Amino acid sequence: MRVLVALESHFLSHGGRFYSENLGYDTFWKRYLMGFDEVLVLGRCASASRVPPTYRQACGPRVQFAPVPDFYGVSGWFQNRRSIRTAICEAIDRADAFILRVPGFLGTLCGKRLNGLGQAYGVEVVGDPWDSLAPGCVQSKLRPMLRYKAWYDLRRLCRLACTSAYVTSESLQKRYPCSPNTFTTHYSSVELPDESVLRDPAPRQVSLASLKQRVSDSSQSPIRLGFIGTFEALYKDPETHLRAVAELIRRGANVQLRLAGDGKYLGVMQQLSQSLGIEAKTQFLGRLSPGKRVFEFLDETELFLNASIQEGLPRAMIEAMSRGCPVVASTVGGIPELVAPQFLVPPGDQIALAYCNQSTLSMNHRLGNVVEHHLALAGKFRVSVLNERRALHYQTLAQRSS
């Protein structure tokens, strides 16, 4: 049985093969082979004369691509709408079962076509468009209309799906419920190799015990705050992080913010750090290669910040937990399922974020308990644990599609 997986990611094609920056064959696409004989990927693809060194091959044995013309935003869809619809129809004709990774353009368009055909499909809900299209996330006059339409479309897709899987255990299920007869489960897109979870928490706990003293002592090395996120869109809200750190420094805190990521708004955020007078206390590191480089960054981080405007279940935050790093985050998406209330702040509130950072850094020995709690949570994201749920979902969908 061949399953069609529709998703929003962008791919590169070169020499008859397809490549991705994050969704490699071994690390992502092989998981669908637990329930199906073949995988057909419906994604946006652009031709490339060369493949950047950070990209990995996404196709492979039993994983093929049904490429859609590469496009961005509503205007890009409108310009390519005929060829996109044709590609979707042709891909549906080639498959026996269907998984829509939603929200997104392609998943929604594919779902509408499948509903028209009376064909069963499953959904993997990996984000919340109501949050990702909230004020401040997207600079477009169409944002309010797009926000409501995306919210409505996702609710309808979930309600009509025969199987569903969410990246949260409760949050997204409440906003986008499935029907009573739908098979439902939850598993994260984030999976951790067993070796990535910190085995000995003692060194981390000893280091954190000194934070209370160092936060007010400028003669010592600054406390390293960490942020990982794209600067291509603003849903990670780097501006609020920078303003919160500026407020911390104004109060006399001995901290340094290190930001990993790149994108079109990077220069804007660099200029903001200058205008706030914290240029010497911020480092923009660019994009970090997944895996070893990210974990090295997290091991150097003493407090991880994830006060986003929108999230499903953030990968970087879970990876930070797996290294025993304390986390301060916002109350969006599935974050409250993992982070204790005293470490949560409303999205977009720079004063609350500054205050929460300061109170966390003043906890002293109590952060040792946080380390142990985070490591226990990270264990739930081990590959072996998640694969059991995935396999059951895929096998159920295969049965209901036959």
mmCIF file of C-alpha atoms in Angstrom:
data_model
loop_
_atom_site.group_PDB
_atom_site.id
_atom_site.type_symbol
_atom_site.label_atom_id
_atom_site.label_comp_id
_atom_site.label_asym_id
_atom_site.label_seq_id
_atom_site.Cartn_x
_atom_site.Cartn_y
_atom_site.Cartn_z
ATOM 1 C CA MET A 1 0.000 0.000 0.000
ATOM 2 C CA ARG A 2 1.297 3.435 -0.959
ATOM 3 C CA VAL A 3 0.610 6.387 1.342
ATOM 4 C CA LEU A 4 0.584 9.988 0.157
ATOM 5 C CA VAL A 5 1.953 12.446 2.745
ATOM 6 C CA ALA A 6 1.072 16.094 2.068
ATOM 7 C CA LEU A 7 2.979 18.763 3.974
ATOM 8 C CA GLU A 8 4.135 22.383 3.825
ATOM 9 C CA SER A 9 7.895 21.921 3.675
ATOM 10 C CA HIS A 10 10.071 23.170 0.826
ATOM 11 C CA PHE A 11 12.458 20.780 -0.914
ATOM 12 C CA LEU A 12 15.225 21.068 -3.490
ATOM 13 C CA SER A 13 15.480 18.817 -6.546
ATOM 14 C CA HIS A 14 18.823 18.092 -8.159
ATOM 15 C CA GLY A 15 19.872 15.308 -10.479
ATOM 16 C CA GLY A 16 16.538 13.503 -10.125
ATOM 17 C CA ARG A 17 16.764 13.423 -6.325
ATOM 18 C CA PHE A 18 15.126 15.489 -3.614
ATOM 19 C CA TYR A 19 16.770 17.144 -0.641
ATOM 20 C CA SER A 20 15.647 18.797 2.598
ATOM 21 C CA GLU A 21 17.320 20.830 5.306
ATOM 22 C CA ASN A 22 15.452 19.041 8.102
ATOM 23 C CA LEU A 23 13.445 16.094 6.726
ATOM 24 C CA GLY A 24 16.037 13.557 5.700
ATOM 25 C CA TYR A 25 15.205 10.058 4.483
ATOM 26 C CA ASP A 26 16.682 8.234 7.471
ATOM 27 C CA THR A 27 15.597 10.746 10.118
ATOM 28 C CA PHE A 28 12.031 11.396 8.950
ATOM 29 C CA TRP A 29 10.556 9.602 5.959
ATOM 30 C CA LYS A 30 11.465 6.035 6.892
ATOM 31 C CA ARG A 31 9.073 6.233 9.864
ATOM 32 C CA TYR A 32 6.062 6.009 7.528
ATOM 33 C CA LEU A 33 7.320 2.663 6.248
ATOM 34 C CA MET A 34 6.320 1.169 9.609
ATOM 35 C CA GLY A 35 2.744 1.024 8.306
ATOM 36 C CA PHE A 36 2.997 1.274 4.522
ATOM 37 C CA ASP A 37 4.886 -0.331 1.667
ATOM 38 C CA GLU A 38 5.709 2.937 -0.094
ATOM 39 C CA VAL A 39 5.605 6.673 0.609
ATOM 40 C CA LEU A 40 4.730 9.390 -1.895
ATOM 41 C CA VAL A 41 5.651 12.879 -0.683
ATOM 42 C CA LEU A 42 3.549 15.819 -1.844
ATOM 43 C CA GLY A 43 5.656 18.909 -1.197
ATOM 44 C CA ARG A 44 6.858 22.147 -2.736
ATOM 45 C CA CYS A 45 10.036 21.646 -4.733
ATOM 46 C CA ALA A 46 12.459 24.039 -6.395
ATOM 47 C CA SER A 47 15.158 23.016 -8.873
ATOM 48 C CA ALA A 48 18.710 23.686 -7.719
ATOM 49 C CA SER A 49 21.999 23.757 -9.623
ATOM 50 C CA ARG A 50 23.741 22.548 -6.468
ATOM 51 C CA VAL A 51 22.722 21.214 -3.081
ATOM 52 C CA PRO A 52 23.822 23.231 -0.001
ATOM 53 C CA PRO A 53 26.002 21.222 2.394
ATOM 54 C CA THR A 54 23.393 21.515 5.174
ATOM 55 C CA TYR A 55 20.764 19.664 3.094
ATOM 56 C CA ARG A 56 20.219 15.909 3.251
ATOM 57 C CA GLN A 57 18.662 13.511 0.778
ATOM 58 C CA ALA A 58 14.952 13.075 1.439
ATOM 59 C CA CYS A 59 14.090 10.426 -1.135
ATOM 60 C CA GLY A 60 15.280 6.829 -0.944
ATOM 61 C CA PRO A 61 14.141 3.222 -1.248
ATOM 62 C CA ARG A 62 10.318 3.157 -1.254
ATOM 63 C CA VAL A 63 10.115 6.938 -0.722
ATOM 64 C CA GLN A 64 9.263 8.930 -3.848
ATOM 65 C CA PHE A 65 8.188 12.519 -4.509
ATOM 66 C CA ALA A 66 5.208 14.108 -6.209
ATOM 67 C CA PRO A 67 6.616 17.633 -6.562
ATOM 68 C CA VAL A 68 4.442 20.737 -6.521
ATOM 69 C CA PRO A 69 5.753 24.019 -7.989
ATOM 70 C CA ASP A 70 7.566 25.933 -5.281
ATOM 71 C CA PHE A 71 5.515 28.873 -3.997
ATOM 72 C CA TYR A 72 5.241 31.202 -1.021
ATOM 73 C CA GLY A 73 2.119 32.771 0.429
ATOM 74 C CA VAL A 74 -1.251 33.544 -1.066
ATOM 75 C CA SER A 75 0.158 35.380 -4.081
ATOM 76 C CA GLY A 76 2.436 32.448 -4.901
ATOM 77 C CA TRP A 77 -0.454 30.018 -4.657
ATOM 78 C CA PHE A 78 -2.646 32.207 -6.868
ATOM 79 C CA GLN A 79 0.013 32.452 -9.573
ATOM 80 C CA ASN A 80 0.565 28.673 -9.596
ATOM 81 C CA ARG A 81 -2.939 27.489 -8.639
ATOM 82 C CA ARG A 82 -3.650 25.503 -11.801
ATOM 83 C CA SER A 83 -0.404 23.542 -11.791
ATOM 84 C CA ILE A 84 -0.710 23.004 -8.019
ATOM 85 C CA ARG A 85 -4.209 21.567 -8.341
ATOM 86 C CA THR A 86 -3.127 19.358 -11.225
ATOM 87 C CA ALA A 87 -0.176 18.025 -9.221
ATOM 88 C CA ILE A 88 -2.447 17.286 -6.253
ATOM 89 C CA CYS A 89 -4.981 15.389 -8.373
ATOM 90 C CA GLU A 90 -2.268 13.343 -10.080
ATOM 91 C CA ALA A 91 -0.649 12.507 -6.720
ATOM 92 C CA ILE A 92 -3.963 11.378 -5.222
ATOM 93 C CA ASP A 93 -4.496 9.048 -8.182
ATOM 94 C CA ARG A 94 -1.128 7.399 -7.448
ATOM 95 C CA ALA A 95 -1.821 6.606 -3.766
ATOM 96 C CA ASP A 96 -3.931 4.190 -1.701
ATOM 97 C CA ALA A 97 -3.907 6.007 1.666
ATOM 98 C CA PHE A 98 -3.452 9.629 2.687
ATOM 99 C CA ILE A 99 -1.863 11.532 5.555
ATOM 100 C CA LEU A 100 -2.209 15.309 5.725
ATOM 101 C CA ARG A 101 0.372 17.096 7.887
ATOM 102 C CA VAL A 102 -1.581 20.199 8.762
ATOM 103 C CA PRO A 103 -2.086 23.148 8.982
ATOM 104 C CA GLY A 104 -1.003 24.303 5.543
ATOM 105 C CA PHE A 105 -1.947 25.048 1.962
ATOM 106 C CA LEU A 106 -1.217 21.637 0.469
ATOM 107 C CA GLY A 107 -2.802 19.615 3.260
ATOM 108 C CA THR A 108 -5.964 21.723 3.076
ATOM 109 C CA LEU A 109 -6.217 21.557 -0.724
ATOM 110 C CA CYS A 110 -5.535 17.829 -0.689
ATOM 111 C CA GLY A 111 -8.156 17.310 2.042
ATOM 112 C CA LYS A 112 -10.826 19.185 0.084
ATOM 113 C CA ARG A 113 -10.151 17.019 -2.950
ATOM 114 C CA LEU A 114 -10.311 13.826 -0.878
ATOM 115 C CA ASN A 115 -13.563 14.904 0.776
ATOM 116 C CA GLY A 116 -15.037 15.511 -2.654
ATOM 117 C CA LEU A 117 -14.052 11.997 -3.688
ATOM 118 C CA GLY A 118 -15.387 10.463 -0.467
ATOM 119 C CA GLN A 119 -11.905 9.127 0.278
ATOM 120 C CA ALA A 120 -10.735 8.437 3.841
ATOM 121 C CA TYR A 121 -7.636 10.186 5.136
ATOM 122 C CA GLY A 122 -5.656 10.731 8.315
ATOM 123 C CA VAL A 123 -4.245 13.948 9.752
ATOM 124 C CA GLU A 124 -1.112 14.750 11.702
ATOM 125 C CA VAL A 125 -1.760 18.076 13.414
ATOM 126 C CA VAL A 126 1.613 19.749 13.954
ATOM 127 C CA GLY A 127 0.680 23.371 14.699
ATOM 128 C CA ASP A 128 -2.034 25.920 15.381
ATOM 129 C CA PRO A 129 -2.846 28.468 12.648
ATOM 130 C CA TRP A 130 -4.882 30.569 15.074
ATOM 131 C CA ASP A 131 -1.667 31.288 16.973
ATOM 132 C CA SER A 132 0.732 31.377 14.020
ATOM 133 C CA LEU A 133 -1.440 34.010 12.284
ATOM 134 C CA ALA A 134 -2.008 36.078 15.416
ATOM 135 C CA PRO A 135 -1.263 39.829 15.347
ATOM 136 C CA GLY A 136 2.463 40.448 15.033
ATOM 137 C CA CYS A 137 3.300 37.081 13.438
ATOM 138 C CA VAL A 138 2.591 37.910 9.795
ATOM 139 C CA GLN A 139 2.886 41.298 8.109
ATOM 140 C CA SER A 140 -0.097 41.191 5.740
ATOM 141 C CA LYS A 141 -3.375 43.042 5.350
ATOM 142 C CA LEU A 142 -4.981 39.663 4.679
ATOM 143 C CA ARG A 143 -3.831 38.234 8.021
ATOM 144 C CA PRO A 144 -7.197 38.438 9.889
ATOM 145 C CA MET A 145 -9.071 36.741 7.052
ATOM 146 C CA LEU A 146 -6.373 34.103 6.573
ATOM 147 C CA ARG A 147 -6.335 33.413 10.294
ATOM 148 C CA TYR A 148 -10.037 32.666 10.466
ATOM 149 C CA LYS A 149 -10.004 30.603 7.262
ATOM 150 C CA ALA A 150 -7.025 28.498 8.378
ATOM 151 C CA TRP A 151 -8.689 27.895 11.766
ATOM 152 C CA TYR A 152 -11.947 26.877 10.073
ATOM 153 C CA ASP A 153 -10.235 24.646 7.493
ATOM 154 C CA LEU A 154 -8.228 22.785 10.130
ATOM 155 C CA ARG A 155 -11.268 22.180 12.315
ATOM 156 C CA ARG A 156 -13.109 20.745 9.297
ATOM 157 C CA LEU A 157 -10.187 18.534 8.253
ATOM 158 C CA CYS A 158 -9.920 17.085 11.767
ATOM 159 C CA ARG A 159 -13.653 16.553 12.080
ATOM 160 C CA LEU A 160 -13.821 14.596 8.802
ATOM 161 C CA ALA A 161 -10.601 12.574 9.209
ATOM 162 C CA CYS A 162 -10.801 8.839 9.901
ATOM 163 C CA THR A 163 -7.594 8.904 11.985
ATOM 164 C CA SER A 164 -5.771 11.734 13.717
ATOM 165 C CA ALA A 165 -2.505 12.300 15.532
ATOM 166 C CA TYR A 166 -1.554 15.475 17.369
ATOM 167 C CA VAL A 167 1.820 16.739 18.546
ATOM 168 C CA THR A 168 0.238 17.688 21.889
ATOM 169 C CA SER A 169 -1.521 15.444 24.374
ATOM 170 C CA GLU A 170 -4.380 17.898 25.054
ATOM 171 C CA SER A 171 -4.023 21.456 23.710
ATOM 172 C CA LEU A 172 -4.541 21.071 19.963
ATOM 173 C CA GLN A 173 -7.166 18.379 20.513
ATOM 174 C CA LYS A 174 -9.372 20.891 22.351
ATOM 175 C CA ARG A 175 -9.185 23.541 19.634
ATOM 176 C CA TYR A 176 -9.335 21.131 16.677
ATOM 177 C CA PRO A 177 -11.350 18.096 17.823
ATOM 178 C CA CYS A 178 -11.943 14.998 15.746
ATOM 179 C CA SER A 179 -15.231 13.130 15.514
ATOM 180 C CA PRO A 180 -16.172 10.430 18.084
ATOM 181 C CA ASN A 181 -15.505 7.618 15.583
ATOM 182 C CA THR A 182 -12.042 8.838 14.664
ATOM 183 C CA PHE A 183 -9.031 6.864 15.848
ATOM 184 C CA THR A 184 -6.842 9.393 17.647
ATOM 185 C CA THR A 185 -3.429 9.393 19.262
ATOM 186 C CA HIS A 186 -0.619 11.831 19.942
ATOM 187 C CA TYR A 187 3.085 11.824 19.236
ATOM 188 C CA SER A 188 5.590 14.573 18.704
ATOM 189 C CA SER A 189 7.483 15.299 15.511
ATOM 190 C CA VAL A 190 10.424 15.684 17.855
ATOM 191 C CA GLU A 191 12.270 12.476 18.599
ATOM 192 C CA LEU A 192 15.407 12.105 20.645
ATOM 193 C CA PRO A 193 18.089 9.467 20.171
ATOM 194 C CA ASP A 194 18.662 7.736 23.478
ATOM 195 C CA GLU A 195 22.238 9.019 23.615
ATOM 196 C CA SER A 196 21.135 12.678 23.405
ATOM 197 C CA VAL A 197 19.439 12.618 26.818
ATOM 198 C CA LEU A 198 21.887 13.736 29.528
ATOM 199 C CA ARG A 199 22.874 10.727 31.614
ATOM 200 C CA ASP A 200 24.570 12.400 34.578
ATOM 201 C CA PRO A 201 22.696 15.519 35.814
ATOM 202 C CA ALA A 202 25.149 16.274 38.630
ATOM 203 C CA PRO A 203 27.525 18.630 36.705
ATOM 204 C CA ARG A 204 24.558 20.618 35.373
ATOM 205 C CA GLN A 205 23.040 20.840 38.863
ATOM 206 C CA VAL A 206 26.313 22.067 40.367
ATOM 207 C CA SER A 207 26.614 24.735 37.677
ATOM 208 C CA LEU A 208 23.050 25.972 38.182
ATOM 209 C CA ALA A 209 23.571 26.298 41.938
ATOM 210 C CA SER A 210 25.883 29.267 41.289
ATOM 211 C CA LEU A 211 23.407 31.288 39.208
ATOM 212 C CA LYS A 212 21.875 33.202 42.124
ATOM 213 C CA GLN A 213 25.267 34.615 43.061
ATOM 214 C CA ARG A 214 26.440 35.312 39.504
ATOM 215 C CA VAL A 215 23.258 37.083 38.344
ATOM 216 C CA SER A 216 24.124 40.159 40.416
ATOM 217 C CA ASP A 217 27.939 39.974 40.245
ATOM 218 C CA SER A 218 29.324 41.657 37.131
ATOM 219 C CA SER A 219 32.858 40.563 38.021
ATOM 220 C CA GLN A 220 31.957 36.990 37.070
ATOM 221 C CA SER A 221 31.215 35.566 33.652
ATOM 222 C CA PRO A 222 27.709 36.479 32.400
ATOM 223 C CA ILE A 223 24.922 33.915 32.634
ATOM 224 C CA ARG A 224 24.271 32.528 29.156
ATOM 225 C CA LEU A 225 20.642 32.730 28.019
ATOM 226 C CA GLY A 226 19.819 30.757 24.869
ATOM 227 C CA PHE A 227 17.289 31.180 22.050
ATOM 228 C CA ILE A 228 16.858 28.985 18.958
ATOM 229 C CA GLY A 229 14.423 29.912 16.221
ATOM 230 C CA THR A 230 13.911 31.002 12.666
ATOM 231 C CA PHE A 231 14.150 34.678 11.743
ATOM 232 C CA GLU A 232 12.276 33.990 8.515
ATOM 233 C CA ALA A 233 8.962 34.552 10.340
ATOM 234 C CA LEU A 234 8.261 36.203 13.670
ATOM 235 C CA TYR A 235 6.218 33.593 15.543
ATOM 236 C CA LYS A 236 9.242 32.842 17.768
ATOM 237 C CA ASP A 237 9.064 36.525 18.790
ATOM 238 C CA PRO A 238 12.789 37.354 19.051
ATOM 239 C CA GLU A 239 11.857 41.009 19.613
ATOM 240 C CA THR A 240 10.217 40.267 22.962
ATOM 241 C CA HIS A 241 13.229 38.183 23.995
ATOM 242 C CA LEU A 242 15.603 41.045 23.192
ATOM 243 C CA ARG A 243 13.469 43.610 25.015
ATOM 244 C CA ALA A 244 13.175 41.334 28.049
ATOM 245 C CA VAL A 245 16.942 40.917 28.212
ATOM 246 C CA ALA A 246 17.362 44.690 27.895
ATOM 247 C CA GLU A 247 15.046 45.058 30.892
ATOM 248 C CA LEU A 248 17.041 42.441 32.832
ATOM 249 C CA ILE A 249 20.281 44.278 32.124
ATOM 250 C CA ARG A 250 18.677 47.587 33.131
ATOM 251 C CA ARG A 251 17.917 45.964 36.493
ATOM 252 C CA GLY A 252 21.569 45.007 36.869
ATOM 253 C CA ALA A 253 21.436 41.351 35.829
ATOM 254 C CA ASN A 254 24.713 39.883 34.590
ATOM 255 C CA VAL A 255 23.367 38.045 31.521
ATOM 256 C CA GLN A 256 24.155 37.457 27.878
ATOM 257 C CA LEU A 257 21.631 36.402 25.212
ATOM 258 C CA ARG A 258 22.826 34.052 22.453
ATOM 259 C CA LEU A 259 20.448 33.657 19.504
ATOM 260 C CA ALA A 260 20.743 30.846 16.980
ATOM 261 C CA GLY A 261 18.889 31.062 13.663
ATOM 262 C CA ASP A 262 18.723 32.989 10.419
ATOM 263 C CA GLY A 263 16.182 34.473 8.024
ATOM 264 C CA LYS A 264 15.051 37.743 6.499
ATOM 265 C CA TYR A 265 14.376 39.457 9.845
ATOM 266 C CA LEU A 266 17.829 38.738 11.274
ATOM 267 C CA GLY A 267 19.179 42.153 10.330
ATOM 268 C CA VAL A 268 16.145 43.851 11.865
ATOM 269 C CA MET A 269 16.748 42.065 15.166
ATOM 270 C CA GLN A 270 20.443 42.941 15.104
ATOM 271 C CA GLN A 271 19.508 46.595 14.650
ATOM 272 C CA LEU A 272 17.030 46.307 17.536
ATOM 273 C CA SER A 273 19.745 44.993 19.869
ATOM 274 C CA GLN A 274 21.846 48.042 18.954
ATOM 275 C CA SER A 275 18.996 50.482 19.553
ATOM 276 C CA LEU A 276 18.306 48.851 22.935
ATOM 277 C CA GLY A 277 21.933 49.320 23.907
ATOM 278 C CA ILE A 278 22.575 45.604 24.462
ATOM 279 C CA GLU A 279 24.687 44.868 21.386
ATOM 280 C CA ALA A 280 27.630 43.858 23.599
ATOM 281 C CA LYS A 281 25.355 41.496 25.538
ATOM 282 C CA THR A 282 23.877 39.672 22.528
ATOM 283 C CA GLN A 283 25.373 37.205 20.076
ATOM 284 C CA PHE A 284 23.697 36.240 16.799
ATOM 285 C CA LEU A 285 25.178 32.870 15.882
ATOM 286 C CA GLY A 286 23.328 32.139 12.642
ATOM 287 C CA ARG A 287 21.814 28.780 11.868
ATOM 288 C CA LEU A 288 23.221 25.792 13.761
ATOM 289 C CA SER A 289 23.506 22.409 12.084
ATOM 290 C CA PRO A 290 21.042 19.901 13.598
ATOM 291 C CA GLY A 291 22.390 17.350 16.018
ATOM 292 C CA LYS A 292 25.815 17.772 17.586
ATOM 293 C CA ARG A 293 26.152 21.536 17.075
ATOM 294 C CA VAL A 294 22.731 22.238 18.586
ATOM 295 C CA PHE A 295 23.445 20.068 21.623
ATOM 296 C CA GLU A 296 26.822 21.783 22.107
ATOM 297 C CA PHE A 297 24.999 25.124 22.122
ATOM 298 C CA LEU A 298 22.486 23.822 24.674
ATOM 299 C CA ASP A 299 25.226 22.449 26.915
ATOM 300 C CA GLU A 300 26.707 25.966 26.985
ATOM 301 C CA THR A 301 23.295 27.524 27.765
ATOM 302 C CA GLU A 302 22.290 28.063 31.393
ATOM 303 C CA LEU A 303 18.691 29.194 30.841
ATOM 304 C CA PHE A 304 16.744 28.499 27.641
ATOM 305 C CA LEU A 305 14.077 30.964 26.467
ATOM 306 C CA ASN A 306 11.118 29.927 24.317
ATOM 307 C CA ALA A 307 8.525 32.701 24.740
ATOM 308 C CA SER A 308 6.951 32.247 21.301
ATOM 309 C CA ILE A 309 3.689 33.693 20.035
ATOM 310 C CA GLN A 310 2.791 30.358 18.440
ATOM 311 C CA GLU A 311 3.958 26.765 18.877
ATOM 312 C CA GLY A 312 2.831 23.193 18.484
ATOM 313 C CA LEU A 313 5.460 21.438 20.564
ATOM 314 C CA PRO A 314 8.851 23.157 20.069
ATOM 315 C CA ARG A 315 11.751 20.911 19.145
ATOM 316 C CA ALA A 316 14.453 23.185 20.510
ATOM 317 C CA MET A 317 12.761 23.418 23.906
ATOM 318 C CA ILE A 318 12.521 19.636 24.205
ATOM 319 C CA GLU A 319 16.162 19.283 23.156
ATOM 320 C CA ALA A 320 17.086 21.840 25.834
ATOM 321 C CA MET A 321 15.217 19.776 28.422
ATOM 322 C CA SER A 322 17.070 16.675 27.282
ATOM 323 C CA ARG A 323 20.328 18.398 28.281
ATOM 324 C CA GLY A 324 18.960 19.341 31.713
ATOM 325 C CA CYS A 325 18.612 23.019 30.834
ATOM 326 C CA PRO A 326 15.991 25.080 32.730
ATOM 327 C CA VAL A 327 13.378 26.649 30.448
ATOM 328 C CA VAL A 328 11.271 29.811 30.564
ATOM 329 C CA ALA A 329 8.534 29.739 27.917
ATOM 330 C CA SER A 330 5.158 31.153 26.884
ATOM 331 C CA THR A 331 1.698 29.738 27.503
ATOM 332 C CA VAL A 332 0.980 28.718 23.908
ATOM 333 C CA GLY A 333 0.422 25.416 22.095
ATOM 334 C CA GLY A 334 1.570 22.349 23.964
ATOM 335 C CA ILE A 335 4.191 24.149 26.062
ATOM 336 C CA PRO A 336 2.106 24.165 29.293
ATOM 337 C CA GLU A 337 1.961 20.369 29.067
ATOM 338 C CA LEU A 338 5.719 20.272 29.711
ATOM 339 C CA VAL A 339 6.685 23.433 31.604
ATOM 340 C CA ALA A 340 5.618 24.175 35.208
ATOM 341 C CA PRO A 341 3.438 27.288 35.706
ATOM 342 C CA GLN A 342 6.132 29.279 37.543
ATOM 343 C CA PHE A 343 8.251 29.200 34.369
ATOM 344 C CA LEU A 344 5.471 30.322 31.999
ATOM 345 C CA VAL A 345 4.673 33.844 30.765
ATOM 346 C CA PRO A 346 2.000 35.308 28.465
ATOM 347 C CA PRO A 347 3.185 35.620 24.845
ATOM 348 C CA GLY A 348 4.464 39.039 23.849
ATOM 349 C CA ASP A 349 4.930 40.280 27.433
ATOM 350 C CA GLN A 350 8.522 41.487 27.770
ATOM 351 C CA ILE A 351 8.151 42.610 31.388
ATOM 352 C CA ALA A 352 6.707 39.263 32.478
ATOM 353 C CA LEU A 353 9.488 37.465 30.613
ATOM 354 C CA ALA A 354 12.168 39.603 32.273
ATOM 355 C CA TYR A 355 10.643 39.047 35.722
ATOM 356 C CA CYS A 356 10.328 35.279 35.188
ATOM 357 C CA ASN A 357 13.925 35.058 34.000
ATOM 358 C CA GLN A 358 15.114 36.936 37.070
ATOM 359 C CA SER A 359 13.093 34.817 39.501
ATOM 360 C CA THR A 360 14.294 31.609 37.830
ATOM 361 C CA LEU A 361 17.936 32.653 38.030
ATOM 362 C CA SER A 362 17.439 33.376 41.748
ATOM 363 C CA MET A 363 16.140 29.889 42.598
ATOM 364 C CA ASN A 364 19.570 28.554 43.457
ATOM 365 C CA HIS A 365 19.520 24.866 44.526
ATOM 366 C CA ARG A 366 15.851 24.345 43.566
ATOM 367 C CA LEU A 367 16.868 24.300 39.899
ATOM 368 C CA GLY A 368 18.433 20.911 40.555
ATOM 369 C CA ASN A 369 14.938 19.439 40.842
ATOM 370 C CA VAL A 370 14.007 21.121 37.557
ATOM 371 C CA VAL A 371 16.906 19.338 35.861
ATOM 372 C CA GLU A 372 15.672 15.927 37.015
ATOM 373 C CA HIS A 373 12.095 16.732 35.969
ATOM 374 C CA HIS A 374 13.184 17.838 32.492
ATOM 375 C CA LEU A 375 15.281 14.743 31.931
ATOM 376 C CA ALA A 376 12.325 12.536 32.890
ATOM 377 C CA LEU A 377 10.094 14.392 30.413
ATOM 378 C CA ALA A 378 12.689 14.153 27.664
ATOM 379 C CA GLY A 379 12.677 10.386 28.055
ATOM 380 C CA LYS A 380 9.112 10.347 26.725
ATOM 381 C CA PHE A 381 10.435 11.630 23.392
ATOM 382 C CA ARG A 382 12.785 8.725 22.781
ATOM 383 C CA VAL A 383 12.449 7.160 19.344
ATOM 384 C CA SER A 384 11.309 3.797 20.688
ATOM 385 C CA VAL A 385 8.441 5.346 22.686
ATOM 386 C CA LEU A 386 7.126 7.487 19.831
ATOM 387 C CA ASN A 387 7.414 4.774 17.195
ATOM 388 C CA GLU A 388 4.933 2.546 19.023
ATOM 389 C CA ARG A 389 2.222 5.223 18.692
ATOM 390 C CA ARG A 390 3.147 6.071 15.132
ATOM 391 C CA ALA A 391 3.029 2.457 14.032
ATOM 392 C CA LEU A 392 -0.442 1.965 15.510
ATOM 393 C CA HIS A 393 -1.707 5.105 13.777
ATOM 394 C CA TYR A 394 -0.326 4.084 10.401
ATOM 395 C CA GLN A 395 -1.612 0.532 10.679
ATOM 396 C CA THR A 396 -5.089 1.769 11.634
ATOM 397 C CA LEU A 397 -5.167 4.178 8.693
ATOM 398 C CA ALA A 398 -4.048 1.425 6.336
ATOM 399 C CA GLN A 399 -6.898 -0.786 7.548
ATOM 400 C CA ARG A 400 -9.516 1.954 7.206
ATOM 401 C CA SER A 401 -8.255 2.896 3.750
ATOM 402 C CA SER A 402 -8.411 -0.597 2.287
#
